[in-house]
Short mmCIF file of C-alpha atoms in Angstrom, two decimals:
data_model
loop_
_atom_site.label_atom_id
_atom_site.label_comp_id
_atom_site.label_asym_id
_atom_site.label_seq_id
_atom_site.Cartn_x
_atom_site.Cartn_y
_atom_site.Cartn_z
CA MET P 26 -55.79 5.78 -32.62
CA ILE P 27 -56.86 9.29 -31.70
CA ARG P 28 -58.89 11.06 -34.25
CA LEU P 29 -58.55 14.81 -34.25
CA ASP P 30 -61.54 16.66 -35.49
CA THR P 31 -60.61 19.84 -37.34
CA GLU P 32 -63.90 21.47 -36.54
CA ASP P 33 -63.39 21.01 -32.82
CA PRO P 34 -62.58 24.35 -31.11
CA HIS P 35 -60.30 22.53 -28.63
CA SER P 36 -58.29 20.75 -31.30
CA GLY P 37 -55.12 22.76 -30.52
CA THR P 38 -54.91 21.29 -27.02
CA LEU P 39 -55.21 17.74 -28.34
CA ARG P 40 -52.34 18.33 -30.77
CA ASP P 41 -50.23 19.66 -27.90
CA LEU P 42 -50.70 16.39 -26.04
CA ALA P 43 -49.17 14.34 -28.88
CA PRO P 44 -45.53 13.41 -28.00
CA ASP P 45 -42.73 15.21 -29.79
CA LEU P 46 -40.11 12.67 -30.90
CA THR P 47 -37.41 15.16 -31.91
CA PRO P 48 -35.50 15.27 -28.55
CA MET P 49 -35.55 11.48 -28.31
CA LEU P 50 -34.21 11.15 -31.86
CA ASP P 51 -31.45 13.67 -31.03
CA ILE P 52 -30.34 11.61 -28.03
CA LEU P 53 -30.44 8.37 -30.02
CA PHE P 54 -28.34 9.94 -32.76
CA ILE P 55 -25.76 11.19 -30.25
CA LEU P 56 -25.56 7.75 -28.62
CA LEU P 57 -25.21 6.07 -32.01
CA VAL P 58 -22.33 8.37 -32.98
CA PHE P 59 -20.66 7.84 -29.59
CA PHE P 60 -20.81 4.05 -29.84
CA LEU P 61 -19.60 4.06 -33.43
CA LEU P 62 -16.60 6.21 -32.54
CA THR P 63 -15.62 4.26 -29.43
CA ALA P 64 -16.09 0.81 -30.98
CA GLY P 65 -13.60 1.57 -33.73
CA ALA P 66 -10.95 3.04 -31.39
CA VAL P 67 -7.55 1.35 -31.40
CA PHE P 68 -6.23 0.89 -27.91
CA GLN P 69 -2.52 1.10 -27.24
CA SER P 70 -1.00 -2.08 -25.86
CA LEU P 71 2.28 -2.97 -24.25
CA ASP P 72 4.24 -6.11 -24.98
CA LEU P 73 4.71 -7.67 -21.56
CA LYS P 74 6.71 -10.72 -20.66
CA LEU P 75 4.97 -12.34 -17.74
CA PRO P 76 7.18 -14.25 -15.31
CA SER P 77 7.03 -18.00 -15.55
CA SER P 78 7.25 -18.44 -11.78
CA VAL P 79 6.33 -16.23 -8.89
CA GLU P 80 8.98 -17.54 -6.49
CA GLU P 81 11.65 -15.12 -7.73
CA GLU P 82 9.47 -12.09 -7.01
CA ILE P 83 8.31 -13.38 -3.63
CA GLU P 84 11.89 -13.68 -2.41
CA LEU P 85 12.57 -10.03 -3.30
CA VAL P 86 9.39 -8.83 -1.61
CA ASN P 87 10.04 -10.76 1.59
CA ALA P 88 13.64 -9.59 1.99
CA PRO P 89 14.04 -8.06 5.46
CA GLN P 90 14.43 -4.29 5.51
CA HIS P 91 15.58 -4.00 9.11
CA ILE P 92 18.48 -4.69 11.43
CA MET P 93 17.44 -6.70 14.50
CA LEU P 94 19.36 -6.00 17.69
CA GLU P 95 18.51 -8.33 20.56
CA ILE P 96 19.54 -7.59 24.12
CA ARG P 97 19.80 -10.88 25.97
CA GLN P 98 20.85 -11.74 29.50
CA GLY P 99 24.63 -11.44 29.51
CA SER P 100 24.95 -11.19 25.71
CA TYR P 101 23.60 -9.57 22.57
CA ALA P 102 22.56 -10.68 19.10
CA LEU P 103 22.66 -8.77 15.83
CA ASN P 104 20.48 -10.24 13.07
CA GLY P 105 20.50 -13.58 14.89
CA GLN P 106 24.28 -13.80 15.37
CA ALA P 107 25.31 -14.01 19.03
CA ILE P 108 27.71 -11.36 20.36
CA ASP P 109 29.35 -11.85 23.76
CA ASN P 110 30.21 -8.34 24.99
CA PHE P 111 29.26 -4.72 24.45
CA GLU P 112 32.51 -3.73 22.71
CA ALA P 113 32.04 -6.44 20.08
CA LEU P 114 28.44 -5.25 19.66
CA LYS P 115 29.66 -1.70 18.98
CA SER P 116 31.98 -2.77 16.16
CA ALA P 117 29.46 -5.22 14.65
CA LEU P 118 26.72 -2.60 14.79
CA LYS P 119 28.92 0.00 13.04
CA GLU P 120 29.68 -2.46 10.24
CA GLU P 121 26.03 -3.49 9.85
CA ILE P 122 24.78 0.10 9.72
CA ALA P 123 27.49 1.02 7.21
CA LEU P 124 26.41 -1.86 4.96
CA ASN P 125 22.66 -1.34 5.37
CA SER P 126 22.19 2.37 6.02
CA ASP P 127 18.68 2.38 4.53
CA HIS P 128 17.40 -0.35 6.88
CA GLU P 129 15.65 0.55 10.11
CA LEU P 130 16.97 -0.63 13.45
CA ILE P 131 14.74 -2.69 15.74
CA VAL P 132 15.80 -3.20 19.35
CA ALA P 133 14.33 -6.22 21.13
CA GLY P 134 15.00 -6.83 24.79
CA ASP P 135 14.41 -9.86 26.93
CA LYS P 136 11.97 -9.05 29.73
CA ARG P 137 14.44 -10.41 32.29
CA ILE P 138 17.26 -7.99 31.42
CA ALA P 139 18.03 -4.96 33.56
CA ILE P 140 16.83 -1.58 32.29
CA GLU P 141 20.42 -0.36 32.53
CA ASP P 142 21.44 -2.69 29.69
CA LEU P 143 18.71 -1.28 27.47
CA LEU P 144 19.64 2.31 28.37
CA LYS P 145 23.33 1.60 27.68
CA VAL P 146 22.49 0.38 24.16
CA LEU P 147 20.09 3.27 23.49
CA THR P 148 22.68 5.80 24.72
CA TYR P 149 25.28 4.30 22.39
CA LEU P 150 22.85 4.43 19.45
CA GLN P 151 22.13 8.08 20.18
CA SER P 152 25.85 8.88 20.38
CA GLN P 153 26.29 7.32 16.91
CA GLY P 154 23.56 9.54 15.44
CA ILE P 155 20.89 6.85 15.25
CA ASP P 156 17.93 8.76 16.60
CA ALA P 157 15.12 6.57 15.34
CA ALA P 158 15.23 3.01 16.62
CA ASN P 159 12.11 0.90 17.03
CA ILE P 160 11.74 -1.00 20.27
CA LEU P 161 10.05 -4.36 19.93
CA MET P 162 7.53 -5.03 22.68
CA GLN P 163 5.21 -7.89 23.53
CA LYS P 164 1.68 -7.37 24.80
CA GLU P 165 0.89 -8.86 28.17
CA SER P 166 -1.85 -11.45 28.02
CA GLN P 167 -5.08 -10.53 29.78
CA GLU P 168 -5.71 -13.47 32.14
#
């Protein structure tokens, strides 16, 4: 304990060194009020019905959002269904795009096909107003 002598001429400086607890008490009071107000707050809640199985949602998420057009040697395929000639491809492609207009079109070509076959399909797509078609490519392996 520090004893302050009243007769000491330097006693004012010793009193100034004593800590003032008022700011600390102010902060503690503010924190106490804050915690009291937030602890009693009623939070809004929603009544949710959680699904019993996740399989239903997974099927919806994994649904394909594209139309796959494959250019094969001597034939074509639209979403895995083989098409023999170009005229049949035109009509099948019109039907598929009419049914699924929000799906994107992906064109996949066999590496053994002639470039003319790919250009013929791309020209037809452009004539039908399909400007954005993705072309599926495979990276060459670095050996």
